[in-house]
Amino acid sequence: MSELTPQQKTEFEAAAFRRLVKHLRGRSDVQNIDMMNLAGFCRNCLSNWYADAARDAGEEVSKDAAREMVYGMPYEQWKNLHQAEASDAQKVSFEQNRPKE
């Protein structure tokens, strides 16, 4: 395998990110709290990381704009369509396992 150029690396990372976002949009049955409990991140984390990357590059992306980019629709609309109330067990697991960031 040849050494990747910085441009190729960036392009491949961007393609992987777009694929992850597409996958998450297609799995609206997977609740954010379950993602947090199992993987330590969720769609909201991903949108925050996106906004952080933009800010680091000198661009301002609002929380709402970043979430819409990840969810494919306004966050409130996604919540109304897909988000269920977290169970007591999910909430306990979240508090026990939440990232310390």
PDB file of N, CA and C in Angstrom:
ATOM      1  N   MET A   1       0.847  -1.182   0.000  1.00  0.00           N
ATOM      2  CA  MET A   1       0.000   0.000   0.000  1.00  0.00           C
ATOM      3  C   MET A   1       0.885   1.235   0.000  1.00  0.00           C
ATOM      4  N   SER A   2       0.534   2.175  -0.832  1.00  0.00           N
ATOM      5  CA  SER A   2       1.306   3.410  -0.889  1.00  0.00           C
ATOM      6  C   SER A   2       0.891   4.352   0.229  1.00  0.00           C
ATOM      7  N   GLU A   3       1.766   5.274   0.518  1.00  0.00           N
ATOM      8  CA  GLU A   3       1.490   6.280   1.545  1.00  0.00           C
ATOM      9  C   GLU A   3       0.390   7.217   1.048  1.00  0.00           C
ATOM     10  N   LEU A   4      -0.576   7.484   1.909  1.00  0.00           N
ATOM     11  CA  LEU A   4      -1.658   8.395   1.539  1.00  0.00           C
ATOM     12  C   LEU A   4      -1.186   9.833   1.641  1.00  0.00           C
ATOM     13  N   THR A   5      -1.659  10.651   0.726  1.00  0.00           N
ATOM     14  CA  THR A   5      -1.377  12.076   0.814  1.00  0.00           C
ATOM     15  C   THR A   5      -2.300  12.671   1.874  1.00  0.00           C
ATOM     16  N   PRO A   6      -1.956  13.828   2.408  1.00  0.00           N
ATOM     17  CA  PRO A   6      -2.866  14.475   3.363  1.00  0.00           C
ATOM     18  C   PRO A   6      -4.258  14.711   2.754  1.00  0.00           C
ATOM     19  N   GLN A   7      -4.312  15.068   1.477  1.00  0.00           N
ATOM     20  CA  GLN A   7      -5.588  15.293   0.807  1.00  0.00           C
ATOM     21  C   GLN A   7      -6.404  13.997   0.737  1.00  0.00           C
ATOM     22  N   GLN A   8      -5.758  12.888   0.395  1.00  0.00           N
ATOM     23  CA  GLN A   8      -6.465  11.605   0.350  1.00  0.00           C
ATOM     24  C   GLN A   8      -6.986  11.221   1.733  1.00  0.00           C
ATOM     25  N   LYS A   9      -6.140  11.394   2.735  1.00  0.00           N
ATOM     26  CA  LYS A   9      -6.550  11.064   4.101  1.00  0.00           C
ATOM     27  C   LYS A   9      -7.788  11.862   4.494  1.00  0.00           C
ATOM     28  N   THR A  10      -7.780  13.155   4.215  1.00  0.00           N
ATOM     29  CA  THR A  10      -8.923  14.017   4.517  1.00  0.00           C
ATOM     30  C   THR A  10     -10.165  13.567   3.756  1.00  0.00           C
ATOM     31  N   GLU A  11     -10.005  13.240   2.484  1.00  0.00           N
ATOM     32  CA  GLU A  11     -11.139  12.809   1.668  1.00  0.00           C
ATOM     33  C   GLU A  11     -11.722  11.497   2.184  1.00  0.00           C
ATOM     34  N   PHE A  12     -10.862  10.560   2.571  1.00  0.00           N
ATOM     35  CA  PHE A  12     -11.340   9.271   3.074  1.00  0.00           C
ATOM     36  C   PHE A  12     -12.021   9.430   4.431  1.00  0.00           C
ATOM     37  N   GLU A  13     -11.460  10.283   5.280  1.00  0.00           N
ATOM     38  CA  GLU A  13     -12.096  10.548   6.575  1.00  0.00           C
ATOM     39  C   GLU A  13     -13.464  11.197   6.380  1.00  0.00           C
ATOM     40  N   ALA A  14     -13.547  12.148   5.453  1.00  0.00           N
ATOM     41  CA  ALA A  14     -14.826  12.806   5.177  1.00  0.00           C
ATOM     42  C   ALA A  14     -15.844  11.809   4.631  1.00  0.00           C
ATOM     43  N   ALA A  15     -15.397  10.908   3.758  1.00  0.00           N
ATOM     44  CA  ALA A  15     -16.308   9.890   3.210  1.00  0.00           C
ATOM     45  C   ALA A  15     -16.805   8.958   4.315  1.00  0.00           C
ATOM     46  N   ALA A  16     -15.924   8.581   5.230  1.00  0.00           N
ATOM     47  CA  ALA A  16     -16.330   7.721   6.346  1.00  0.00           C
ATOM     48  C   ALA A  16     -17.324   8.449   7.245  1.00  0.00           C
ATOM     49  N   PHE A  17     -17.097   9.726   7.491  1.00  0.00           N
ATOM     50  CA  PHE A  17     -18.022  10.527   8.298  1.00  0.00           C
ATOM     51  C   PHE A  17     -19.389  10.592   7.629  1.00  0.00           C
ATOM     52  N   ARG A  18     -19.406  10.876   6.314  1.00  0.00           N
ATOM     53  CA  ARG A  18     -20.689  10.952   5.601  1.00  0.00           C
ATOM     54  C   ARG A  18     -21.412   9.611   5.652  1.00  0.00           C
ATOM     55  N   ARG A  19     -20.662   8.521   5.550  1.00  0.00           N
ATOM     56  CA  ARG A  19     -21.285   7.196   5.618  1.00  0.00           C
ATOM     57  C   ARG A  19     -21.861   6.928   7.010  1.00  0.00           C
ATOM     58  N   LEU A  20     -21.139   7.331   8.050  1.00  0.00           N
ATOM     59  CA  LEU A  20     -21.644   7.172   9.414  1.00  0.00           C
ATOM     60  C   LEU A  20     -22.937   7.966   9.597  1.00  0.00           C
ATOM     61  N   VAL A  21     -22.959   9.208   9.141  1.00  0.00           N
ATOM     62  CA  VAL A  21     -24.157  10.043   9.260  1.00  0.00           C
ATOM     63  C   VAL A  21     -25.317   9.400   8.501  1.00  0.00           C
ATOM     64  N   LYS A  22     -25.070   8.918   7.298  1.00  0.00           N
ATOM     65  CA  LYS A  22     -26.115   8.255   6.509  1.00  0.00           C
ATOM     66  C   LYS A  22     -26.635   7.025   7.243  1.00  0.00           C
ATOM     67  N   HIS A  23     -25.724   6.258   7.809  1.00  0.00           N
ATOM     68  CA  HIS A  23     -26.117   5.061   8.556  1.00  0.00           C
ATOM     69  C   HIS A  23     -27.001   5.436   9.751  1.00  0.00           C
ATOM     70  N   LEU A  24     -26.592   6.453  10.514  1.00  0.00           N
ATOM     71  CA  LEU A  24     -27.366   6.865  11.679  1.00  0.00           C
ATOM     72  C   LEU A  24     -28.733   7.408  11.283  1.00  0.00           C
ATOM     73  N   ARG A  25     -28.812   8.109  10.164  1.00  0.00           N
ATOM     74  CA  ARG A  25     -30.115   8.600   9.696  1.00  0.00           C
ATOM     75  C   ARG A  25     -31.041   7.439   9.364  1.00  0.00           C
ATOM     76  N   GLY A  26     -30.478   6.358   8.867  1.00  0.00           N
ATOM     77  CA  GLY A  26     -31.269   5.190   8.530  1.00  0.00           C
ATOM     78  C   GLY A  26     -31.638   4.325   9.719  1.00  0.00           C
ATOM     79  N   ARG A  27     -31.038   4.597  10.864  1.00  0.00           N
ATOM     80  CA  ARG A  27     -31.306   3.812  12.074  1.00  0.00           C
ATOM     81  C   ARG A  27     -31.955   4.676  13.145  1.00  0.00           C
ATOM     82  N   SER A  28     -33.056   5.314  12.767  1.00  0.00           N
ATOM     83  CA  SER A  28     -33.762   6.161  13.731  1.00  0.00           C
ATOM     84  C   SER A  28     -34.373   5.335  14.862  1.00  0.00           C
ATOM     85  N   ASP A  29     -34.399   4.005  14.690  1.00  0.00           N
ATOM     86  CA  ASP A  29     -34.889   3.138  15.761  1.00  0.00           C
ATOM     87  C   ASP A  29     -33.908   3.049  16.920  1.00  0.00           C
ATOM     88  N   VAL A  30     -32.659   3.385  16.674  1.00  0.00           N
ATOM     89  CA  VAL A  30     -31.631   3.338  17.716  1.00  0.00           C
ATOM     90  C   VAL A  30     -31.665   4.667  18.471  1.00  0.00           C
ATOM     91  N   GLN A  31     -31.965   4.588  19.743  1.00  0.00           N
ATOM     92  CA  GLN A  31     -32.087   5.778  20.567  1.00  0.00           C
ATOM     93  C   GLN A  31     -30.702   6.312  20.962  1.00  0.00           C
ATOM     94  N   ASN A  32     -30.602   7.631  21.086  1.00  0.00           N
ATOM     95  CA  ASN A  32     -29.343   8.256  21.486  1.00  0.00           C
ATOM     96  C   ASN A  32     -28.856   7.732  22.834  1.00  0.00           C
ATOM     97  N   ILE A  33     -29.758   7.540  23.776  1.00  0.00           N
ATOM     98  CA  ILE A  33     -29.330   7.088  25.104  1.00  0.00           C
ATOM     99  C   ILE A  33     -28.721   5.689  25.026  1.00  0.00           C
ATOM    100  N   ASP A  34     -29.237   4.839  24.129  1.00  0.00           N
ATOM    101  CA  ASP A  34     -28.644   3.514  23.952  1.00  0.00           C
ATOM    102  C   ASP A  34     -27.249   3.630  23.347  1.00  0.00           C
ATOM    103  N   MET A  35     -27.096   4.534  22.396  1.00  0.00           N
ATOM    104  CA  MET A  35     -25.766   4.759  21.816  1.00  0.00           C
ATOM    105  C   MET A  35     -24.794   5.240  22.895  1.00  0.00           C
ATOM    106  N   MET A  36     -25.249   6.176  23.726  1.00  0.00           N
ATOM    107  CA  MET A  36     -24.393   6.685  24.797  1.00  0.00           C
ATOM    108  C   MET A  36     -24.013   5.566  25.762  1.00  0.00           C
ATOM    109  N   ASN A  37     -24.985   4.749  26.120  1.00  0.00           N
ATOM    110  CA  ASN A  37     -24.734   3.681  27.086  1.00  0.00           C
ATOM    111  C   ASN A  37     -23.811   2.608  26.532  1.00  0.00           C
ATOM    112  N   LEU A  38     -23.877   2.350  25.249  1.00  0.00           N
ATOM    113  CA  LEU A  38     -23.065   1.290  24.652  1.00  0.00           C
ATOM    114  C   LEU A  38     -21.743   1.787  24.061  1.00  0.00           C
ATOM    115  N   ALA A  39     -21.772   2.964  23.452  1.00  0.00           N
ATOM    116  CA  ALA A  39     -20.596   3.430  22.716  1.00  0.00           C
ATOM    117  C   ALA A  39     -19.952   4.684  23.303  1.00  0.00           C
ATOM    118  N   GLY A  40     -20.650   5.358  24.203  1.00  0.00           N
ATOM    119  CA  GLY A  40     -20.076   6.557  24.813  1.00  0.00           C
ATOM    120  C   GLY A  40     -20.212   7.808  23.968  1.00  0.00           C
ATOM    121  N   PHE A  41     -21.013   7.738  22.891  1.00  0.00           N
ATOM    122  CA  PHE A  41     -21.305   8.917  22.082  1.00  0.00           C
ATOM    123  C   PHE A  41     -22.660   8.699  21.410  1.00  0.00           C
ATOM    124  N   CYS A  42     -23.239   9.798  20.919  1.00  0.00           N
ATOM    125  CA  CYS A  42     -24.527   9.711  20.231  1.00  0.00           C
ATOM    126  C   CYS A  42     -24.547  10.730  19.095  1.00  0.00           C
ATOM    127  N   ARG A  43     -25.677  10.863  18.474  1.00  0.00           N
ATOM    128  CA  ARG A  43     -25.821  11.812  17.366  1.00  0.00           C
ATOM    129  C   ARG A  43     -25.526  13.239  17.819  1.00  0.00           C
ATOM    130  N   ASN A  44     -25.957  13.585  19.034  1.00  0.00           N
ATOM    131  CA  ASN A  44     -25.695  14.933  19.537  1.00  0.00           C
ATOM    132  C   ASN A  44     -24.198  15.161  19.728  1.00  0.00           C
ATOM    133  N   CYS A  45     -23.496  14.155  20.213  1.00  0.00           N
ATOM    134  CA  CYS A  45     -22.042  14.267  20.356  1.00  0.00           C
ATOM    135  C   CYS A  45     -21.404  14.511  18.994  1.00  0.00           C
ATOM    136  N   LEU A  46     -21.832  13.742  18.003  1.00  0.00           N
ATOM    137  CA  LEU A  46     -21.288  13.877  16.659  1.00  0.00           C
ATOM    138  C   LEU A  46     -21.521  15.286  16.125  1.00  0.00           C
ATOM    139  N   SER A  47     -22.711  15.821  16.356  1.00  0.00           N
ATOM    140  CA  SER A  47     -22.985  17.182  15.886  1.00  0.00           C
ATOM    141  C   SER A  47     -22.143  18.203  16.650  1.00  0.00           C
ATOM    142  N   ASN A  48     -21.912  17.973  17.936  1.00  0.00           N
ATOM    143  CA  ASN A  48     -21.045  18.870  18.709  1.00  0.00           C
ATOM    144  C   ASN A  48     -19.617  18.829  18.185  1.00  0.00           C
ATOM    145  N   TRP A  49     -19.126  17.633  17.859  1.00  0.00           N
ATOM    146  CA  TRP A  49     -17.768  17.494  17.322  1.00  0.00           C
ATOM    147  C   TRP A  49     -17.644  18.209  15.981  1.00  0.00           C
ATOM    148  N   TYR A  50     -18.697  18.140  15.176  1.00  0.00           N
ATOM    149  CA  TYR A  50     -18.719  18.838  13.892  1.00  0.00           C
ATOM    150  C   TYR A  50     -18.603  20.345  14.109  1.00  0.00           C
ATOM    151  N   ALA A  51     -19.424  20.875  15.019  1.00  0.00           N
ATOM    152  CA  ALA A  51     -19.381  22.307  15.319  1.00  0.00           C
ATOM    153  C   ALA A  51     -18.030  22.704  15.908  1.00  0.00           C
ATOM    154  N   ASP A  52     -17.451  21.848  16.747  1.00  0.00           N
ATOM    155  CA  ASP A  52     -16.125  22.119  17.315  1.00  0.00           C
ATOM    156  C   ASP A  52     -15.065  22.196  16.217  1.00  0.00           C
ATOM    157  N   ALA A  53     -15.135  21.270  15.249  1.00  0.00           N
ATOM    158  CA  ALA A  53     -14.161  21.267  14.148  1.00  0.00           C
ATOM    159  C   ALA A  53     -14.292  22.542  13.322  1.00  0.00           C
ATOM    160  N   ALA A  54     -15.523  22.957  13.077  1.00  0.00           N
ATOM    161  CA  ALA A  54     -15.735  24.205  12.336  1.00  0.00           C
ATOM    162  C   ALA A  54     -15.159  25.384  13.105  1.00  0.00           C
ATOM    163  N   ARG A  55     -15.434  25.428  14.408  1.00  0.00           N
ATOM    164  CA  ARG A  55     -14.925  26.525  15.246  1.00  0.00           C
ATOM    165  C   ARG A  55     -13.401  26.541  15.251  1.00  0.00           C
ATOM    166  N   ASP A  56     -12.789  25.348  15.323  1.00  0.00           N
ATOM    167  CA  ASP A  56     -11.327  25.260  15.304  1.00  0.00           C
ATOM    168  C   ASP A  56     -10.752  25.789  13.993  1.00  0.00           C
ATOM    169  N   ALA A  57     -11.554  25.722  12.926  1.00  0.00           N
ATOM    170  CA  ALA A  57     -11.119  26.212  11.623  1.00  0.00           C
ATOM    171  C   ALA A  57     -11.525  27.669  11.394  1.00  0.00           C
ATOM    172  N   GLY A  58     -12.091  28.300  12.434  1.00  0.00           N
ATOM    173  CA  GLY A  58     -12.454  29.708  12.340  1.00  0.00           C
ATOM    174  C   GLY A  58     -13.845  29.972  11.798  1.00  0.00           C
ATOM    175  N   GLU A  59     -14.667  28.937  11.700  1.00  0.00           N
ATOM    176  CA  GLU A  59     -16.039  29.084  11.224  1.00  0.00           C
ATOM    177  C   GLU A  59     -17.002  28.813  12.374  1.00  0.00           C
ATOM    178  N   GLU A  60     -18.103  29.525  12.380  1.00  0.00           N
ATOM    179  CA  GLU A  60     -19.104  29.309  13.419  1.00  0.00           C
ATOM    180  C   GLU A  60     -20.271  28.535  12.821  1.00  0.00           C
ATOM    181  N   VAL A  61     -20.544  27.364  13.363  1.00  0.00           N
ATOM    182  CA  VAL A  61     -21.700  26.555  12.985  1.00  0.00           C
ATOM    183  C   VAL A  61     -22.551  26.432  14.242  1.00  0.00           C
ATOM    184  N   SER A  62     -23.786  26.859  14.149  1.00  0.00           N
ATOM    185  CA  SER A  62     -24.655  26.826  15.326  1.00  0.00           C
ATOM    186  C   SER A  62     -24.966  25.392  15.729  1.00  0.00           C
ATOM    187  N   LYS A  63     -25.351  25.236  16.978  1.00  0.00           N
ATOM    188  CA  LYS A  63     -25.750  23.927  17.499  1.00  0.00           C
ATOM    189  C   LYS A  63     -26.892  23.363  16.658  1.00  0.00           C
ATOM    190  N   ASP A  64     -27.877  24.193  16.335  1.00  0.00           N
ATOM    191  CA  ASP A  64     -29.013  23.731  15.545  1.00  0.00           C
ATOM    192  C   ASP A  64     -28.597  23.322  14.144  1.00  0.00           C
ATOM    193  N   ALA A  65     -27.717  24.084  13.517  1.00  0.00           N
ATOM    194  CA  ALA A  65     -27.259  23.753  12.162  1.00  0.00           C
ATOM    195  C   ALA A  65     -26.458  22.455  12.168  1.00  0.00           C
ATOM    196  N   ALA A  66     -25.610  22.271  13.169  1.00  0.00           N
ATOM    197  CA  ALA A  66     -24.816  21.044  13.256  1.00  0.00           C
ATOM    198  C   ALA A  66     -25.716  19.842  13.484  1.00  0.00           C
ATOM    199  N   ARG A  67     -26.710  19.982  14.330  1.00  0.00           N
ATOM    200  CA  ARG A  67     -27.635  18.867  14.578  1.00  0.00           C
ATOM    201  C   ARG A  67     -28.443  18.551  13.327  1.00  0.00           C
ATOM    202  N   GLU A  68     -28.878  19.559  12.617  1.00  0.00           N
ATOM    203  CA  GLU A  68     -29.643  19.310  11.399  1.00  0.00           C
ATOM    204  C   GLU A  68     -28.777  18.584  10.365  1.00  0.00           C
ATOM    205  N   MET A  69     -27.489  18.898  10.323  1.00  0.00           N
ATOM    206  CA  MET A  69     -26.590  18.220   9.408  1.00  0.00           C
ATOM    207  C   MET A  69     -26.504  16.737   9.758  1.00  0.00           C
ATOM    208  N   VAL A  70     -26.467  16.401  11.033  1.00  0.00           N
ATOM    209  CA  VAL A  70     -26.366  15.002  11.454  1.00  0.00           C
ATOM    210  C   VAL A  70     -27.714  14.294  11.335  1.00  0.00           C
ATOM    211  N   TYR A  71     -28.774  14.918  11.798  1.00  0.00           N
ATOM    212  CA  TYR A  71     -30.091  14.280  11.823  1.00  0.00           C
ATOM    213  C   TYR A  71     -30.806  14.289  10.470  1.00  0.00           C
ATOM    214  N   GLY A  72     -30.425  15.209   9.583  1.00  0.00           N
ATOM    215  CA  GLY A  72     -31.095  15.312   8.293  1.00  0.00           C
ATOM    216  C   GLY A  72     -32.402  16.072   8.352  1.00  0.00           C
ATOM    217  N   MET A  73     -32.673  16.673   9.478  1.00  0.00           N
ATOM    218  CA  MET A  73     -33.885  17.472   9.707  1.00  0.00           C
ATOM    219  C   MET A  73     -33.659  18.241  11.008  1.00  0.00           C
ATOM    220  N   PRO A  74     -34.498  19.234  11.282  1.00  0.00           N
ATOM    221  CA  PRO A  74     -34.351  19.922  12.568  1.00  0.00           C
ATOM    222  C   PRO A  74     -34.458  18.924  13.724  1.00  0.00           C
ATOM    223  N   TYR A  75     -33.648  19.138  14.738  1.00  0.00           N
ATOM    224  CA  TYR A  75     -33.575  18.215  15.874  1.00  0.00           C
ATOM    225  C   TYR A  75     -34.931  18.014  16.532  1.00  0.00           C
ATOM    226  N   GLU A  76     -35.676  19.079  16.744  1.00  0.00           N
ATOM    227  CA  GLU A  76     -36.988  18.958  17.386  1.00  0.00           C
ATOM    228  C   GLU A  76     -37.920  18.067  16.571  1.00  0.00           C
ATOM    229  N   GLN A  77     -37.845  18.182  15.257  1.00  0.00           N
ATOM    230  CA  GLN A  77     -38.668  17.327  14.395  1.00  0.00           C
ATOM    231  C   GLN A  77     -38.247  15.866  14.560  1.00  0.00           C
ATOM    232  N   TRP A  78     -36.937  15.601  14.571  1.00  0.00           N
ATOM    233  CA  TRP A  78     -36.446  14.225  14.741  1.00  0.00           C
ATOM    234  C   TRP A  78     -36.912  13.664  16.084  1.00  0.00           C
ATOM    235  N   LYS A  79     -36.773  14.474  17.146  1.00  0.00           N
ATOM    236  CA  LYS A  79     -37.212  14.018  18.469  1.00  0.00           C
ATOM    237  C   LYS A  79     -38.691  13.649  18.460  1.00  0.00           C
ATOM    238  N   ASN A  80     -39.509  14.491  17.859  1.00  0.00           N
ATOM    239  CA  ASN A  80     -40.950  14.225  17.821  1.00  0.00           C
ATOM    240  C   ASN A  80     -41.280  12.959  17.036  1.00  0.00           C
ATOM    241  N   LEU A  81     -40.515  12.683  16.003  1.00  0.00           N
ATOM    242  CA  LEU A  81     -40.770  11.514  15.161  1.00  0.00           C
ATOM    243  C   LEU A  81     -40.186  10.218  15.729  1.00  0.00           C
ATOM    244  N   HIS A  82     -39.021  10.310  16.384  1.00  0.00           N
ATOM    245  CA  HIS A  82     -38.253   9.099  16.665  1.00  0.00           C
ATOM    246  C   HIS A  82     -37.825   8.876  18.108  1.00  0.00           C
ATOM    247  N   GLN A  83     -37.790   9.889  18.923  1.00  0.00           N
ATOM    248  CA  GLN A  83     -37.222   9.716  20.260  1.00  0.00           C
ATOM    249  C   GLN A  83     -38.270   9.272  21.261  1.00  0.00           C
ATOM    250  N   ALA A  84     -37.976   8.160  21.921  1.00  0.00           N
ATOM    251  CA  ALA A  84     -38.851   7.642  22.974  1.00  0.00           C
ATOM    252  C   ALA A  84     -38.340   8.129  24.331  1.00  0.00           C
ATOM    253  N   GLU A  85     -39.207   8.119  25.302  1.00  0.00           N
ATOM    254  CA  GLU A  85     -38.807   8.462  26.669  1.00  0.00           C
ATOM    255  C   GLU A  85     -37.842   7.395  27.181  1.00  0.00           C
ATOM    256  N   ALA A  86     -36.754   7.823  27.776  1.00  0.00           N
ATOM    257  CA  ALA A  86     -35.771   6.876  28.322  1.00  0.00           C
ATOM    258  C   ALA A  86     -36.356   6.159  29.523  1.00  0.00           C
ATOM    259  N   SER A  87     -36.075   4.872  29.610  1.00  0.00           N
ATOM    260  CA  SER A  87     -36.533   4.087  30.764  1.00  0.00           C
ATOM    261  C   SER A  87     -35.672   4.423  31.978  1.00  0.00           C
ATOM    262  N   ASP A  88     -36.155   4.053  33.144  1.00  0.00           N
ATOM    263  CA  ASP A  88     -35.368   4.265  34.361  1.00  0.00           C
ATOM    264  C   ASP A  88     -34.034   3.525  34.267  1.00  0.00           C
ATOM    265  N   ALA A  89     -34.031   2.317  33.728  1.00  0.00           N
ATOM    266  CA  ALA A  89     -32.796   1.532  33.597  1.00  0.00           C
ATOM    267  C   ALA A  89     -31.811   2.224  32.653  1.00  0.00           C
ATOM    268  N   GLN A  90     -32.312   2.782  31.552  1.00  0.00           N
ATOM    269  CA  GLN A  90     -31.442   3.509  30.622  1.00  0.00           C
ATOM    270  C   GLN A  90     -30.823   4.730  31.306  1.00  0.00           C
ATOM    271  N   LYS A  91     -31.625   5.432  32.083  1.00  0.00           N
ATOM    272  CA  LYS A  91     -31.135   6.625  32.776  1.00  0.00           C
ATOM    273  C   LYS A  91     -30.065   6.266  33.807  1.00  0.00           C
ATOM    274  N   VAL A  92     -30.271   5.186  34.549  1.00  0.00           N
ATOM    275  CA  VAL A  92     -29.292   4.742  35.541  1.00  0.00           C
ATOM    276  C   VAL A  92     -27.993   4.350  34.846  1.00  0.00           C
ATOM    277  N   SER A  93     -28.109   3.592  33.770  1.00  0.00           N
ATOM    278  CA  SER A  93     -26.924   3.175  33.018  1.00  0.00           C
ATOM    279  C   SER A  93     -26.174   4.388  32.490  1.00  0.00           C
ATOM    280  N   PHE A  94     -26.900   5.362  31.997  1.00  0.00           N
ATOM    281  CA  PHE A  94     -26.278   6.585  31.484  1.00  0.00           C
ATOM    282  C   PHE A  94     -25.482   7.290  32.585  1.00  0.00           C
ATOM    283  N   GLU A  95     -26.079   7.441  33.733  1.00  0.00           N
ATOM    284  CA  GLU A  95     -25.393   8.131  34.843  1.00  0.00           C
ATOM    285  C   GLU A  95     -24.152   7.368  35.293  1.00  0.00           C
ATOM    286  N   GLN A  96     -24.215   6.046  35.233  1.00  0.00           N
ATOM    287  CA  GLN A  96     -23.061   5.232  35.646  1.00  0.00           C
ATOM    288  C   GLN A  96     -21.940   5.257  34.618  1.00  0.00           C
ATOM    289  N   ASN A  97     -22.286   5.382  33.342  1.00  0.00           N
ATOM    290  CA  ASN A  97     -21.307   5.222  32.274  1.00  0.00           C
ATOM    291  C   ASN A  97     -21.004   6.480  31.488  1.00  0.00           C
ATOM    292  N   ARG A  98     -21.622   7.594  31.843  1.00  0.00           N
ATOM    293  CA  ARG A  98     -21.457   8.806  31.050  1.00  0.00           C
ATOM    294  C   ARG A  98     -19.998   9.226  30.973  1.00  0.00           C
ATOM    295  N   PRO A  99     -19.580   9.700  29.775  1.00  0.00           N
ATOM    296  CA  PRO A  99     -18.201  10.178  29.626  1.00  0.00           C
ATOM    297  C   PRO A  99     -17.921  11.326  30.578  1.00  0.00           C
ATOM    298  N   LYS A 100     -16.701  11.398  31.031  1.00  0.00           N
ATOM    299  CA  LYS A 100     -16.307  12.427  32.005  1.00  0.00           C
ATOM    300  C   LYS A 100     -15.747  13.675  31.332  1.00  0.00           C
ATOM    301  N   GLU A 101     -16.155  13.940  30.084  1.00  0.00           N
ATOM    302  CA  GLU A 101     -15.641  15.098  29.327  1.00  0.00           C
ATOM    303  C   GLU A 101     -16.233  16.375  29.826  1.00  0.00           C
TER     304      GLU A 101
END
